[in-house]
């Protein structure tokens, strides 16, 4: 079983829809990261969470430490949100030693 | 603007050749990382370095080598011992300390001719 599981693997939405991507993990963590990977391959860090909720523009990330679960929400989705969204968790020691999920491929249709 | 530069974007290698992937950052970050990404899999850690002249193996270091002679540079060499080198390679860096997000480069796609 993977230590970081994301669902769904693929998601197609219509422009304007509310989108939720889920991440469950089975290891102890110090922080959880949400990353966005565009078709060219470059990755951008969206959020780093250790508790509660963070919001940036139309993106909201939540984490429930007790349930070992995080969600990434996108409100009023737009075709430019189309990308692969990756959940990664960091444990003790070097925070760079992240464990990555396989990613959720999101496609938003106009 | 500060950032991480990976070059080249696409790289082709003949069997039996070593190739070196470049990663340069002007963010003054202490820690640097190399990840490998294969289709349908999460990123996996190859090597990381938290300080100049020091580096550690990650989960899949076999067939790879690195150096960290300068703070801003962390080149990765894919040796002929790496039996399946075709993949997408990502470099990342961050400041050390609690609560520091990772910054990623745009990646290098390596293919075998």
CSV table of N, CA and C in Angstrom, one decimal, chain B residues 57-113:
chain,number,residue,atom,x,y,z
B,57,UNK,N,22.4,9.8,-0.1
B,57,UNK,CA,21.6,9.0,-1.0
B,57,UNK,C,20.2,9.0,-0.6
B,58,UNK,N,19.3,9.1,-1.7
B,58,UNK,CA,17.9,8.9,-1.4
B,58,UNK,C,17.5,7.5,-1.6
B,59,UNK,N,16.2,7.3,-2.0
B,59,UNK,CA,15.7,6.0,-2.2
B,59,UNK,C,16.2,5.2,-3.4
B,60,UNK,N,16.6,5.9,-4.4
B,60,UNK,CA,16.9,5.3,-5.7
B,60,UNK,C,18.3,5.8,-6.2
B,61,UNK,N,19.3,5.8,-5.4
B,61,UNK,CA,20.6,6.4,-5.8
B,61,UNK,C,21.4,5.6,-6.7
B,62,UNK,N,21.1,4.3,-6.8
B,62,UNK,CA,22.0,3.4,-7.6
B,62,UNK,C,22.0,3.8,-9.1
B,63,UNK,N,23.2,4.0,-9.6
B,63,UNK,CA,23.4,4.4,-11.0
B,63,UNK,C,23.5,5.9,-11.2
B,64,UNK,N,23.4,6.6,-10.1
B,64,UNK,CA,23.5,8.1,-10.2
B,64,UNK,C,24.7,8.6,-9.3
B,65,UNK,N,25.2,9.8,-9.6
B,65,UNK,CA,26.2,10.4,-8.7
B,65,UNK,C,25.9,11.9,-8.8
B,66,UNK,N,26.3,12.6,-7.7
B,66,UNK,CA,26.1,14.0,-7.6
B,66,UNK,C,27.4,14.7,-7.0
B,67,UNK,N,27.4,16.0,-7.1
B,67,UNK,CA,28.5,16.8,-6.4
B,67,UNK,C,27.8,18.1,-5.9
B,68,UNK,N,28.4,18.6,-4.9
B,68,UNK,CA,27.9,19.9,-4.4
B,68,UNK,C,29.1,20.8,-4.0
B,69,UNK,N,29.8,21.2,-5.0
B,69,UNK,CA,31.0,22.0,-4.8
B,69,UNK,C,30.7,23.5,-4.5
B,70,UNK,N,29.5,23.9,-5.0
B,70,UNK,CA,29.1,25.3,-4.8
B,70,UNK,C,27.7,25.3,-4.2
B,71,UNK,N,27.3,26.3,-3.5
B,71,UNK,CA,26.0,26.3,-2.9
B,71,UNK,C,24.9,26.4,-3.9
B,72,UNK,N,25.2,27.1,-5.0
B,72,UNK,CA,24.1,27.3,-6.0
B,72,UNK,C,24.0,26.2,-7.0
B,73,UNK,N,24.9,25.2,-7.0
B,73,UNK,CA,24.9,24.2,-8.1
B,73,UNK,C,24.9,22.7,-7.5
B,74,UNK,N,24.1,21.9,-8.1
B,74,UNK,CA,23.9,20.5,-7.7
B,74,UNK,C,23.7,19.6,-8.9
B,75,UNK,N,24.8,19.3,-9.7
B,75,UNK,CA,24.6,18.5,-10.9
B,75,UNK,C,24.4,17.1,-10.6
B,76,UNK,N,23.6,16.4,-11.4
B,76,UNK,CA,23.4,15.0,-11.3
B,76,UNK,C,23.9,14.3,-12.5
B,77,UNK,N,24.7,13.2,-12.3
B,77,UNK,CA,25.3,12.4,-13.4
B,77,UNK,C,24.5,11.1,-13.4
B,78,UNK,N,24.0,10.8,-14.6
B,78,UNK,CA,23.3,9.5,-14.8
B,78,UNK,C,24.4,8.6,-15.4
B,79,UNK,N,24.8,7.6,-14.7
B,79,UNK,CA,25.9,6.8,-15.2
B,79,UNK,C,25.4,5.6,-16.1
B,80,UNK,N,26.3,4.9,-16.7
B,80,UNK,CA,25.9,3.8,-17.5
B,80,UNK,C,25.4,2.6,-16.7
B,81,UNK,N,25.6,2.7,-15.4
B,81,UNK,CA,25.1,1.7,-14.5
B,81,UNK,C,23.6,1.8,-14.2
B,82,UNK,N,23.1,2.9,-14.6
B,82,UNK,CA,21.6,3.1,-14.4
B,82,UNK,C,20.9,2.4,-15.5
B,83,UNK,N,20.3,1.3,-15.2
B,83,UNK,CA,19.7,0.4,-16.3
B,83,UNK,C,18.5,1.0,-17.0
B,84,UNK,N,17.8,1.8,-16.3
B,84,UNK,CA,16.5,2.4,-16.9
B,84,UNK,C,16.5,3.9,-16.7
B,85,UNK,N,17.3,4.6,-17.4
B,85,UNK,CA,17.4,6.1,-17.1
B,85,UNK,C,16.4,6.9,-17.7
B,86,UNK,N,15.6,6.4,-18.6
B,86,UNK,CA,14.6,7.2,-19.3
B,86,UNK,C,13.5,7.7,-18.3
B,87,UNK,N,13.4,9.0,-18.0
B,87,UNK,CA,12.5,9.5,-17.0
B,87,UNK,C,12.6,11.0,-17.1
B,88,UNK,N,11.8,11.6,-16.2
B,88,UNK,CA,11.7,13.1,-16.1
B,88,UNK,C,12.4,13.4,-14.7
B,89,UNK,N,13.4,14.3,-14.8
B,89,UNK,CA,14.2,14.5,-13.6
B,89,UNK,C,13.9,16.0,-13.1
B,90,UNK,N,13.7,16.1,-11.8
B,90,UNK,CA,13.3,17.4,-11.2
B,90,UNK,C,14.3,17.7,-10.1
B,91,UNK,N,14.7,19.0,-10.1
B,91,UNK,CA,15.6,19.5,-9.0
B,91,UNK,C,14.8,20.4,-8.2
B,92,UNK,N,15.1,20.4,-6.9
B,92,UNK,CA,14.4,21.2,-5.9
B,92,UNK,C,15.3,21.8,-4.9
B,93,UNK,N,14.9,22.9,-4.2
B,93,UNK,CA,15.7,23.4,-3.2
B,93,UNK,C,14.9,24.2,-2.2
B,94,UNK,N,15.4,24.4,-1.0
B,94,UNK,CA,14.7,25.2,0.0
B,94,UNK,C,15.7,25.7,1.1
B,95,UNK,N,15.3,26.7,1.8
B,95,UNK,CA,16.1,27.1,3.0
B,95,UNK,C,15.9,26.0,4.0
B,96,UNK,N,16.9,25.8,4.9
B,96,UNK,CA,16.7,24.8,6.0
B,96,UNK,C,15.9,25.5,7.1
B,97,UNK,N,15.3,24.7,7.9
B,97,UNK,CA,14.5,25.3,9.0
B,97,UNK,C,13.0,24.9,8.8
B,98,UNK,N,12.3,25.1,9.9
B,98,UNK,CA,10.9,24.7,9.9
B,98,UNK,C,10.1,25.6,9.0
B,99,UNK,N,9.1,25.1,8.3
B,99,UNK,CA,8.2,25.9,7.5
B,99,UNK,C,8.7,26.5,6.3
B,100,UNK,N,9.7,25.9,5.7
B,100,UNK,CA,10.2,26.4,4.4
B,100,UNK,C,9.8,25.5,3.2
B,101,UNK,N,9.0,26.1,2.3
B,101,UNK,CA,8.5,25.4,1.2
B,101,UNK,C,9.6,25.0,0.2
B,102,UNK,N,9.4,24.0,-0.6
B,102,UNK,CA,10.4,23.6,-1.6
B,102,UNK,C,10.1,24.4,-2.9
B,103,UNK,N,11.1,24.8,-3.6
B,103,UNK,CA,11.0,25.3,-4.9
B,103,UNK,C,11.5,24.3,-5.9
B,104,UNK,N,10.9,24.2,-7.1
B,104,UNK,CA,11.2,23.2,-8.1
B,104,UNK,C,11.7,23.9,-9.4
B,105,UNK,N,12.5,23.2,-10.1
B,105,UNK,CA,12.9,23.6,-11.5
B,105,UNK,C,11.9,23.1,-12.4
B,106,UNK,N,12.1,23.3,-13.7
B,106,UNK,CA,11.2,22.9,-14.8
B,106,UNK,C,11.4,21.5,-15.3
B,107,UNK,N,12.5,20.9,-14.8
B,107,UNK,CA,12.8,19.5,-15.2
B,107,UNK,C,13.6,19.3,-16.4
B,108,UNK,N,14.2,18.1,-16.5
B,108,UNK,CA,14.9,17.6,-17.7
B,108,UNK,C,14.3,16.2,-18.0
B,109,UNK,N,14.0,16.1,-19.3
B,109,UNK,CA,13.5,14.8,-19.8
B,109,UNK,C,14.6,14.1,-20.5
B,110,UNK,N,15.0,12.9,-19.9
B,110,UNK,CA,16.1,12.1,-20.5
B,110,UNK,C,15.5,10.9,-21.2
B,111,UNK,N,16.0,10.7,-22.4
B,111,UNK,CA,15.6,9.6,-23.2
B,111,UNK,C,16.8,8.8,-23.7
B,112,UNK,N,16.7,7.5,-23.9
B,112,UNK,CA,17.7,6.7,-24.4
B,112,UNK,C,17.6,6.5,-25.9
B,113,UNK,N,18.6,6.7,-26.7
B,113,UNK,CA,18.5,6.6,-28.1
B,113,UNK,C,18.8,5.1,-28.5
